[in-house]
mmCIF file of C-alpha atoms in Angstrom:
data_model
loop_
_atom_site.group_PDB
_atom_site.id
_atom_site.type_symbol
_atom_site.label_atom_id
_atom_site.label_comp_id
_atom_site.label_asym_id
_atom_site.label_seq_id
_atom_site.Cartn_x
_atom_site.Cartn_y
_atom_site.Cartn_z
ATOM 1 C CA UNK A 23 -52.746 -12.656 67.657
ATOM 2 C CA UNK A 24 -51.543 -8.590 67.563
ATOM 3 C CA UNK A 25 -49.909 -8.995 64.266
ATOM 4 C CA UNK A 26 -51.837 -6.414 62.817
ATOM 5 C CA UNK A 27 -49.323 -4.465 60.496
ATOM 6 C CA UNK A 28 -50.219 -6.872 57.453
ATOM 7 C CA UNK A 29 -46.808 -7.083 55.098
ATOM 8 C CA UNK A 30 -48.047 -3.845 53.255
ATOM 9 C CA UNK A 31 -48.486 -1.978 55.821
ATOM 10 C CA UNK A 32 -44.862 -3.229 57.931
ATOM 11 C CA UNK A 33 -43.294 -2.155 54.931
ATOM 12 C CA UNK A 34 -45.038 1.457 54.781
ATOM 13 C CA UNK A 35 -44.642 1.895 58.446
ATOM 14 C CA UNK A 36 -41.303 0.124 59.000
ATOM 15 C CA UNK A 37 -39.602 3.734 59.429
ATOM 16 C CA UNK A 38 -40.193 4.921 62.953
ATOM 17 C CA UNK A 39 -41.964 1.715 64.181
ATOM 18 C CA UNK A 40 -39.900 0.531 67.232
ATOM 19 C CA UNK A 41 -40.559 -2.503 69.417
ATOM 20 C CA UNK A 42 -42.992 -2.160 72.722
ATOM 21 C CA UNK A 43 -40.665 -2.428 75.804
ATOM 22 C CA UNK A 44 -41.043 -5.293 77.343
ATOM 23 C CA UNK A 45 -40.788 -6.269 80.961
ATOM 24 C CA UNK A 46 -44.076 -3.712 81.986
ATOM 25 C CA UNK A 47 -46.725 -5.123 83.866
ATOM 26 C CA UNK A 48 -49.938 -5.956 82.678
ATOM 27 C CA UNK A 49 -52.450 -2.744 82.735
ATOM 28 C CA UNK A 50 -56.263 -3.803 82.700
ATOM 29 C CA UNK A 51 -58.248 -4.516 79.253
ATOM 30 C CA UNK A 52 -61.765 -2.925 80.680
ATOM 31 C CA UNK A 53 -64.748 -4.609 78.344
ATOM 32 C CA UNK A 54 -68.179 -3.744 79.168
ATOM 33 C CA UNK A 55 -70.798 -6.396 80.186
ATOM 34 C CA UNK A 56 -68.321 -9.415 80.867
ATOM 35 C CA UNK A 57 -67.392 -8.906 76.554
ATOM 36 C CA UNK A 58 -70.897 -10.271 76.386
ATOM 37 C CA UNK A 59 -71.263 -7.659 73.926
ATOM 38 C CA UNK A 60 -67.569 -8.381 72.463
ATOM 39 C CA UNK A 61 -66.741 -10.881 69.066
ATOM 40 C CA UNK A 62 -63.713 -12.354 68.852
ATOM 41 C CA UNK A 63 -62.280 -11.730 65.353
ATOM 42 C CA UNK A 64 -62.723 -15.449 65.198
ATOM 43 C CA UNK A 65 -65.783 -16.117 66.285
ATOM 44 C CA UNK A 66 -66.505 -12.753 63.928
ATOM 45 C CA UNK A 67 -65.301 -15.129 60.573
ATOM 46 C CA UNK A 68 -67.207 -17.927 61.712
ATOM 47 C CA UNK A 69 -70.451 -16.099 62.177
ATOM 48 C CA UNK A 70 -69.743 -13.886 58.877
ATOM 49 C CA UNK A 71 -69.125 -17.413 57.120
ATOM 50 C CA UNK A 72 -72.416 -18.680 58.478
ATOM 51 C CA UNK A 73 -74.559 -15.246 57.873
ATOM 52 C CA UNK A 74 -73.293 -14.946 53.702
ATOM 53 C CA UNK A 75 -74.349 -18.971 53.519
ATOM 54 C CA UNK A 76 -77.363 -17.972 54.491
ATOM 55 C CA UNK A 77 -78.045 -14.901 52.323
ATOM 56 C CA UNK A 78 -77.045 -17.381 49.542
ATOM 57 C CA UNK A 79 -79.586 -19.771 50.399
ATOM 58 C CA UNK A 80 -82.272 -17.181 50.396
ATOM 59 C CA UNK A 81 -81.285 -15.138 47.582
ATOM 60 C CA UNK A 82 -81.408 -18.393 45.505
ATOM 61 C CA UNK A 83 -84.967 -19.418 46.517
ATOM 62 C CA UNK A 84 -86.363 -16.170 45.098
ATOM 63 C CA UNK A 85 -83.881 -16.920 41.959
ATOM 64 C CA UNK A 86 -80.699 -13.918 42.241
ATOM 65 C CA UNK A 87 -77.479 -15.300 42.291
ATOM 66 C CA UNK A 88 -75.665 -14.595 45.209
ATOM 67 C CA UNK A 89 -71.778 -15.101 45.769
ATOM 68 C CA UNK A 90 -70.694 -14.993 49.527
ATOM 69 C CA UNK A 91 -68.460 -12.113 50.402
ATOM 70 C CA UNK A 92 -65.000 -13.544 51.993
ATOM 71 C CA UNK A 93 -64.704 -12.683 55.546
ATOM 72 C CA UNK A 94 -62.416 -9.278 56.542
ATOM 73 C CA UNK A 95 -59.134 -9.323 58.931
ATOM 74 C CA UNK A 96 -61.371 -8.744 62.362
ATOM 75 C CA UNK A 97 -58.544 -8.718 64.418
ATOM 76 C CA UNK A 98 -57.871 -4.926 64.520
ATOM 77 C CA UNK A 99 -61.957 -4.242 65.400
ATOM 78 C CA UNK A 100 -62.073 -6.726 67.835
ATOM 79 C CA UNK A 101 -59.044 -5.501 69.440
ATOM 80 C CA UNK A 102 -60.139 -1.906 69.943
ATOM 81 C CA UNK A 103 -61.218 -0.763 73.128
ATOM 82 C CA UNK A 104 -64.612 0.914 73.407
ATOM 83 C CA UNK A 105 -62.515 3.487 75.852
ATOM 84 C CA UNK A 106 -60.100 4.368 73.729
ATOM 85 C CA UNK A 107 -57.612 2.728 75.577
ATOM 86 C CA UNK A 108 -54.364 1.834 74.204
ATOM 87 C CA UNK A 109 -51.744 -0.768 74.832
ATOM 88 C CA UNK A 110 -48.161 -0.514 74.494
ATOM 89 C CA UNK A 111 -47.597 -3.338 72.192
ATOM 90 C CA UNK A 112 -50.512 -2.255 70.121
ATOM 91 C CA UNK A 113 -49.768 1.302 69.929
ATOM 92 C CA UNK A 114 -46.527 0.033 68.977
ATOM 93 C CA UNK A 115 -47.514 -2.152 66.199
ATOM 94 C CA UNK A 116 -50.474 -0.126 64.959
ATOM 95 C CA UNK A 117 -50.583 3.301 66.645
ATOM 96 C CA UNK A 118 -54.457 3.589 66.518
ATOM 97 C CA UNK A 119 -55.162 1.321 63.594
ATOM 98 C CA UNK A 120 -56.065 3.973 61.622
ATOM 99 C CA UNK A 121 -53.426 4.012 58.706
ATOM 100 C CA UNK A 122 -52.916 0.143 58.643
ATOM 101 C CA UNK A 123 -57.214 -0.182 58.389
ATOM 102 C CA UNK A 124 -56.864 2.407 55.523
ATOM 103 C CA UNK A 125 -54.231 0.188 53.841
ATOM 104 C CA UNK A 126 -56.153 -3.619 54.753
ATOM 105 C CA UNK A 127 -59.076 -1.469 52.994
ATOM 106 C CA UNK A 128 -62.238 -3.921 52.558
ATOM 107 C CA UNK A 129 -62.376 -7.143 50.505
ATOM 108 C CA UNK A 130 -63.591 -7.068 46.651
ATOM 109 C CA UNK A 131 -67.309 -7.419 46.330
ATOM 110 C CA UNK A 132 -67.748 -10.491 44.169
ATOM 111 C CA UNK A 133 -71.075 -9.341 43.634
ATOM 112 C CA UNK A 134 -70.195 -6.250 41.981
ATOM 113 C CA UNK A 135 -69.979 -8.451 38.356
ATOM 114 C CA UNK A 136 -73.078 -9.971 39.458
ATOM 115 C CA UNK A 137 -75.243 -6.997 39.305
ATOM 116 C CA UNK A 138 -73.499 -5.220 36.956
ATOM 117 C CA UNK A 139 -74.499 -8.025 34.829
ATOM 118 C CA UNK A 140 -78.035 -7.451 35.371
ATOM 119 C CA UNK A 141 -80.749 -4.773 33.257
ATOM 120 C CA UNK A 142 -81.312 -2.004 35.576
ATOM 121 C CA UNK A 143 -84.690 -3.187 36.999
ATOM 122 C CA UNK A 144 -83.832 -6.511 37.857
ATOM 123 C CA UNK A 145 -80.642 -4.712 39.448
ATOM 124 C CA UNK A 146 -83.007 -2.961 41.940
ATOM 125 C CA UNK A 147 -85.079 -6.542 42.699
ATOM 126 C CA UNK A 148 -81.968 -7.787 43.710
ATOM 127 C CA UNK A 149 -81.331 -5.195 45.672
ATOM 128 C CA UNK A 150 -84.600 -4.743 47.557
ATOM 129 C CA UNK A 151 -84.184 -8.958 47.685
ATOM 130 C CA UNK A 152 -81.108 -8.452 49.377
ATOM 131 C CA UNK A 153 -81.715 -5.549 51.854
ATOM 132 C CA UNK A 154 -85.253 -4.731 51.440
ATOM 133 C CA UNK A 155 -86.949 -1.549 51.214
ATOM 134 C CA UNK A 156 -86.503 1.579 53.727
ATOM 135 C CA UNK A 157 -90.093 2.485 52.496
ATOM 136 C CA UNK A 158 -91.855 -0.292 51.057
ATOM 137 C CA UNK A 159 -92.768 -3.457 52.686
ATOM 138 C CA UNK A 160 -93.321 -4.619 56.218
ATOM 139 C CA UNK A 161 -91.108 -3.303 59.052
ATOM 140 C CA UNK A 162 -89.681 -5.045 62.135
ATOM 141 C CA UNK A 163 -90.170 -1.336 64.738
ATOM 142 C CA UNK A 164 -87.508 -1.884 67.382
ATOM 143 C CA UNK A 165 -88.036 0.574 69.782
ATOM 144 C CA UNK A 166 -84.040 1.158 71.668
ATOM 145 C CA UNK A 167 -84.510 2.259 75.117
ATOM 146 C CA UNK A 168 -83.242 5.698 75.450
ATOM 147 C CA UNK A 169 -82.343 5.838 71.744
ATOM 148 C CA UNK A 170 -84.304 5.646 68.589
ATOM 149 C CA UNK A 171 -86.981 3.705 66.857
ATOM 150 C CA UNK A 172 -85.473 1.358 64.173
ATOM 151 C CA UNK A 173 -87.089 0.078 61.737
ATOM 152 C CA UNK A 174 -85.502 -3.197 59.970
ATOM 153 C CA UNK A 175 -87.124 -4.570 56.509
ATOM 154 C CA UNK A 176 -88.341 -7.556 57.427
ATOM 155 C CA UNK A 177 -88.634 -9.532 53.793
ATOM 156 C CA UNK A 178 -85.227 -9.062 52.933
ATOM 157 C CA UNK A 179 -83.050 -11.764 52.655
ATOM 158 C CA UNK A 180 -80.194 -10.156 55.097
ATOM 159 C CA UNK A 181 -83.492 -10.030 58.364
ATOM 160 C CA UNK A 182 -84.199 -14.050 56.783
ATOM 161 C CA UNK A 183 -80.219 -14.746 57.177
ATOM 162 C CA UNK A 184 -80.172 -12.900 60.676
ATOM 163 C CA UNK A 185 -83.236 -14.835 62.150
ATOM 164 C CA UNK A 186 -81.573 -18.394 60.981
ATOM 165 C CA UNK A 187 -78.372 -17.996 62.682
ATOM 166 C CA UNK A 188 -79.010 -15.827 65.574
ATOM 167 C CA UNK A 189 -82.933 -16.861 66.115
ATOM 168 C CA UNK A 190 -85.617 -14.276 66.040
ATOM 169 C CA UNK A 191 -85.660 -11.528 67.623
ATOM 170 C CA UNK A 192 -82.151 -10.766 67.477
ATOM 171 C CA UNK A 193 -82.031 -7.860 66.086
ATOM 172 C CA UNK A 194 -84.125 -6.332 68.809
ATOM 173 C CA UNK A 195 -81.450 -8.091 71.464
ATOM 174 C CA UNK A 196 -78.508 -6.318 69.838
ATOM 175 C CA UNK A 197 -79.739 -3.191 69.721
ATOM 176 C CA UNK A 198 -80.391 -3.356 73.645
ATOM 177 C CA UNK A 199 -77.475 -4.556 74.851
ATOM 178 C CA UNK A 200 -75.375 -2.346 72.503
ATOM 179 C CA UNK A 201 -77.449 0.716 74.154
ATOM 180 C CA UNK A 202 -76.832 -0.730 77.442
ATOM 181 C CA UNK A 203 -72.649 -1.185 76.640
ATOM 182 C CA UNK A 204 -72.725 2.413 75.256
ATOM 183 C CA UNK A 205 -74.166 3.573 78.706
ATOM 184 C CA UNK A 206 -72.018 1.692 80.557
ATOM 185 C CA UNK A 207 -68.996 3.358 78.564
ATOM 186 C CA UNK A 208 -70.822 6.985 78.723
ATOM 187 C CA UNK A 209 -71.140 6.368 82.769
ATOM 188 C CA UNK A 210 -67.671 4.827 83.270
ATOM 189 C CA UNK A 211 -66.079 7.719 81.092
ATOM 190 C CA UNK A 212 -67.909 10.184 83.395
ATOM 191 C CA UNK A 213 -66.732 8.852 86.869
ATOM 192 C CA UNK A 214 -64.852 11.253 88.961
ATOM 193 C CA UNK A 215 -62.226 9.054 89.260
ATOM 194 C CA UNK A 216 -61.544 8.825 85.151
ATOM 195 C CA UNK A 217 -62.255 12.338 84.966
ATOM 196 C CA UNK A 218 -58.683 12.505 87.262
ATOM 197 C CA UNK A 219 -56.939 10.021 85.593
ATOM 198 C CA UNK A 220 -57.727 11.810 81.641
ATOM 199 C CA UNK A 221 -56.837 15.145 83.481
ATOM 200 C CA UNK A 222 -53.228 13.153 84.545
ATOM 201 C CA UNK A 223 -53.178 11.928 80.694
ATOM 202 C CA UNK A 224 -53.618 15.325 79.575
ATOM 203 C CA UNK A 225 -50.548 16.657 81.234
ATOM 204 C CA UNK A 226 -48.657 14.178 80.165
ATOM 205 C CA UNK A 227 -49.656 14.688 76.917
ATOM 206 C CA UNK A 228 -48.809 18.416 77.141
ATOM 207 C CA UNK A 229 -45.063 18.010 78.097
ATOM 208 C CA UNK A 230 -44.778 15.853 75.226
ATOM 209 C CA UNK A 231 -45.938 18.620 72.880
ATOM 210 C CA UNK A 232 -49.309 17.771 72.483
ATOM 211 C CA UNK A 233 -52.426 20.076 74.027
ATOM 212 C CA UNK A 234 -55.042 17.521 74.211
ATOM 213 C CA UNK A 235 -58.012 17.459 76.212
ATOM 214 C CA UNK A 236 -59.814 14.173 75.192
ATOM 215 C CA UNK A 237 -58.933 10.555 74.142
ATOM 216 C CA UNK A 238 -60.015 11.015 70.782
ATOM 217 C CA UNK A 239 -57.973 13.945 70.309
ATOM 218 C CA UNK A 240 -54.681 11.863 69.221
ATOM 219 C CA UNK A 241 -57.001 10.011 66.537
ATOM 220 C CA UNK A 242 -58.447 13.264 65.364
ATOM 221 C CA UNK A 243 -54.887 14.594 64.683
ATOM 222 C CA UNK A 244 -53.726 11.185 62.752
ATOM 223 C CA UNK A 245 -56.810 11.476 60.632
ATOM 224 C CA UNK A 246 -56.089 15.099 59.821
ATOM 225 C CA UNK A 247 -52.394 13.818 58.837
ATOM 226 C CA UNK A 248 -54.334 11.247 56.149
ATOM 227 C CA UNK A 249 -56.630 13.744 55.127
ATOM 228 C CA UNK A 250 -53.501 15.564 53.971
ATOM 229 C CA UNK A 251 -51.689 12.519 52.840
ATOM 230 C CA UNK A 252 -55.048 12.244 50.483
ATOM 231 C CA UNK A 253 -54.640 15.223 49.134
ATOM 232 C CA UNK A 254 -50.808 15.004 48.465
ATOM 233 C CA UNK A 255 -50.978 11.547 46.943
ATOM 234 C CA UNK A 256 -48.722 9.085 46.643
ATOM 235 C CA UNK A 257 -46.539 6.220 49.136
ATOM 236 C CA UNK A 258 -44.221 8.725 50.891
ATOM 237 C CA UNK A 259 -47.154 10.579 52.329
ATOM 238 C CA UNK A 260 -49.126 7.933 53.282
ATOM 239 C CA UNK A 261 -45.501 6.882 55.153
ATOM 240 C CA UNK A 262 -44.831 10.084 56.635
ATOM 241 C CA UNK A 263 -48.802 9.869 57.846
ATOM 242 C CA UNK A 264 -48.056 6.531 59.284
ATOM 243 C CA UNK A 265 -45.039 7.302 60.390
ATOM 244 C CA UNK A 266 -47.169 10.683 62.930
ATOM 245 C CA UNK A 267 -49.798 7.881 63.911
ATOM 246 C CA UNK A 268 -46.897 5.044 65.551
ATOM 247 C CA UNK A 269 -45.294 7.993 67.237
ATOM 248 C CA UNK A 270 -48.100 9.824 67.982
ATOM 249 C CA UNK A 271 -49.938 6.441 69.783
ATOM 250 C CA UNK A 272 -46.898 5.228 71.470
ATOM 251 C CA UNK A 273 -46.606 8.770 73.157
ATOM 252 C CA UNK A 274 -50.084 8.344 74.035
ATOM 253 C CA UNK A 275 -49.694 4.761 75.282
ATOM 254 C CA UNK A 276 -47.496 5.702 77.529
ATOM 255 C CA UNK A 277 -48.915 8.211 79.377
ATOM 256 C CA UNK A 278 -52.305 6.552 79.565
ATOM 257 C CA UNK A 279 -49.961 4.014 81.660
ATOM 258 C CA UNK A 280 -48.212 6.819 83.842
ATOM 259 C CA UNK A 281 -51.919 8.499 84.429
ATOM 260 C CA UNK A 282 -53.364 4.455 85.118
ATOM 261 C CA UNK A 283 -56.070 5.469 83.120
ATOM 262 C CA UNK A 284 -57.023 1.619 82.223
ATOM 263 C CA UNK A 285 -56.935 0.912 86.109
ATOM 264 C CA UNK A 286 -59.838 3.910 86.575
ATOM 265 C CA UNK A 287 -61.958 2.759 84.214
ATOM 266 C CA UNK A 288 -61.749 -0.475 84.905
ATOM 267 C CA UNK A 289 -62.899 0.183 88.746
ATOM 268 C CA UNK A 290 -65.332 2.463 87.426
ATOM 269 C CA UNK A 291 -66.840 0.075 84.709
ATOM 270 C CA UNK A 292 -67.120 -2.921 88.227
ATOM 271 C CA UNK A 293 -69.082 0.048 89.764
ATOM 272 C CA UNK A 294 -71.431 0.731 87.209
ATOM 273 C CA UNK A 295 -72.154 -2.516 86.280
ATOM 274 C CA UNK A 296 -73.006 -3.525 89.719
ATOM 275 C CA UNK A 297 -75.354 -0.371 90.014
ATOM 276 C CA UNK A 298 -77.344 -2.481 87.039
ATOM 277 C CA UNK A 299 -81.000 -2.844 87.001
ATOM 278 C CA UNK A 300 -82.418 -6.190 87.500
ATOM 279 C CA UNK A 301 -84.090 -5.485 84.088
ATOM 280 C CA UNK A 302 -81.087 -5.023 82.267
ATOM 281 C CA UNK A 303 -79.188 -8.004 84.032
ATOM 282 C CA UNK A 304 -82.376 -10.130 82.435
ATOM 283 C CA UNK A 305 -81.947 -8.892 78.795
ATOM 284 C CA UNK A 306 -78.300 -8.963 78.988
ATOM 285 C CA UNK A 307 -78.674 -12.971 80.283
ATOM 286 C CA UNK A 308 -81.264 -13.666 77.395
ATOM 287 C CA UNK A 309 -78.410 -12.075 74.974
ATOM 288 C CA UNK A 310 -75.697 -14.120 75.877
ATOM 289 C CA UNK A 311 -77.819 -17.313 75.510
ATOM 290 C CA UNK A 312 -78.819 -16.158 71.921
ATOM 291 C CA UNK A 313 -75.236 -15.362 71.148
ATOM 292 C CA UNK A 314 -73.642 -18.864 72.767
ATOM 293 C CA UNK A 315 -76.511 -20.839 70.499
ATOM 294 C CA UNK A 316 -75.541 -18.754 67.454
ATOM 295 C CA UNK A 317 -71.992 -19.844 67.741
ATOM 296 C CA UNK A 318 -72.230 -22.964 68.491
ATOM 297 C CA UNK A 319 -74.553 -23.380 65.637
ATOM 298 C CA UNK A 320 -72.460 -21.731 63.127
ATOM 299 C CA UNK A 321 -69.767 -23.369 64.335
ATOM 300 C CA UNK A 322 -71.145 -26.744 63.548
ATOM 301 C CA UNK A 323 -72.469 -25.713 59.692
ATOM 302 C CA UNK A 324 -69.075 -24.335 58.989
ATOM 303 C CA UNK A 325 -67.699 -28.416 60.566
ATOM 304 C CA UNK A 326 -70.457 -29.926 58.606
ATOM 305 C CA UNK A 327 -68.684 -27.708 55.329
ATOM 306 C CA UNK A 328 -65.456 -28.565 55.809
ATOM 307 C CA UNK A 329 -66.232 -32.108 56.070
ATOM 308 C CA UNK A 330 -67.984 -32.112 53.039
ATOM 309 C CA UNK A 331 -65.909 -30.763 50.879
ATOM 310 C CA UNK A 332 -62.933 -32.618 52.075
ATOM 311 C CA UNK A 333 -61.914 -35.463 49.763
#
């Protein structure tokens, strides 16, 4: 499933990418919650699939014509670790994902023609039809438990598409659990024994030629590299940026293994998790139900589509 350096991008990147070594035992893939918060990039597509059908239906009852947008490559999103943990195949294959998601960019927009199509004030009614109004028209107030009150348009066609495949109240689900995931990153991140194992990483990191202090700080100098690739223009920078970001993320791979960084976060995500309210264990249930009935409904419309269209 880790083929992630699409033919564009293997042939950008080819120069300096080397294979992972193989042979290395298995490190620990820590996901908060059980991955109850986690999508598969497949079961990503087959939600997306069943979502954009349902925009379609509802923009078409109030009369806009709506064209489904194709589903993006989620297997580089799904992959990503919510630590900042890296793997040595991955980092091998696509350093951070950083210059490869630049390169997959974002499918066309086949609604673009659509509303360029349109005068400019039924342009905006298919807008507000679409994604509603940030301040006209009724609200849905979610109020996120040590974060901040959201308020979601609640006659828009995106809310209408949301409630028929996940079932209402969704919205207000998400937004808790994803709170309660970032906590149980922010807690995990700050246990004494990850504190250790980032100070080991660090080190490493240092006799390698690199004075970082944080996980992010390998990212932050890729990005910098594109910035400047930006500005130069052009394939061979964009190589030579790539070319920083395999190297770079390998290096970085490598000593999160020698520091067992993905072993102390994974203890310290068991012991947070088990410190867990009985409140939160309750919303996080009600979640997964919502989630297992979503999929298993969107699986079935997208069976019930293939069927009919086949000849």
């Amino acid at each position: 499933m880790r083929r992630l350096l699409w033919p564009t991008a293997a042939v950008l990147l080819a120069a300096g990418c080397g294979s992972a070594s193989g042979g290395e035992a298995p490190v620990p893939d820590p996901r908060p919650l059980g991955r109850a918060a986690d999508f598969t990039a497949a079961e990503r597509t087959v939600l997306h699939h069943a979502e954009e059908a349902a925009v379609q239906r509802c923009m078409e009852r109030r009369g806009f014509t709506y064209r489904p947008v194709p589903a993006a490559d989620f297997r580089r999103s799904a992959e990503s670790s919510p630590y900042g943990l890296l793997t040595s195949d991955g980092a091998a294959q696509d350093g951070y994902g950083m210059t490869g998601g630049l390169l997959q960019g974002q499918p066309p927009d086949p609604n673009a023609t659509v509303r360029a199509a349109l005068p400019e004030q039924e342009r905006r009614q298919w807008q507000r039809a679409l994604r509603g109004s940030r301040t006209e028209g009724p609200k849905q107030v979610i109020d996120v438990p040590g974060g901040p009150t959201v308020r979601v348009p609640a006659d828009s066609c995106v809310h209408e598409a949301t409630e028929e495949v996940y079932g209402k109240g969704w919205d207000e689900r998400y937004l808790l659990v994803q709170g309660l995931r970032n906590r149980v990153v922010k807690k995990a991140m700050a246990d004494d024994g990850v504190r250790e194992a980032v100070a080991r990483w660090a080190d490493c990191m240092k006799k390698e030629g690199h004075a970082f202090r944080e996980l992010q700080d390998g990212p932050r100098a890729v990005q910098r590299a594109l910035d400047r690739a930006e500005e130069q223009g052009g394939r061979a920078a964009l190589q030579k940026a790539g070319r920083t970001e395999l190297r770079l993320a390998r290096l970085d791979a490598g000593c999160q293994r020698s520091a067992k960084l993905a072993e102390a976060v994974d203890a310290a995500q068991t012991a947070v998790e088990r410190a867990l309210p009985t409140a939160d264990q309750s919303a996080l249930s009600a979640f997964r139900t919502a989630r297992d009935q979503a999929l298993a409904k969107a699986r079935r419309a997208m069976k019930g589509m293939a069927s009919a269209s086949a000849p």
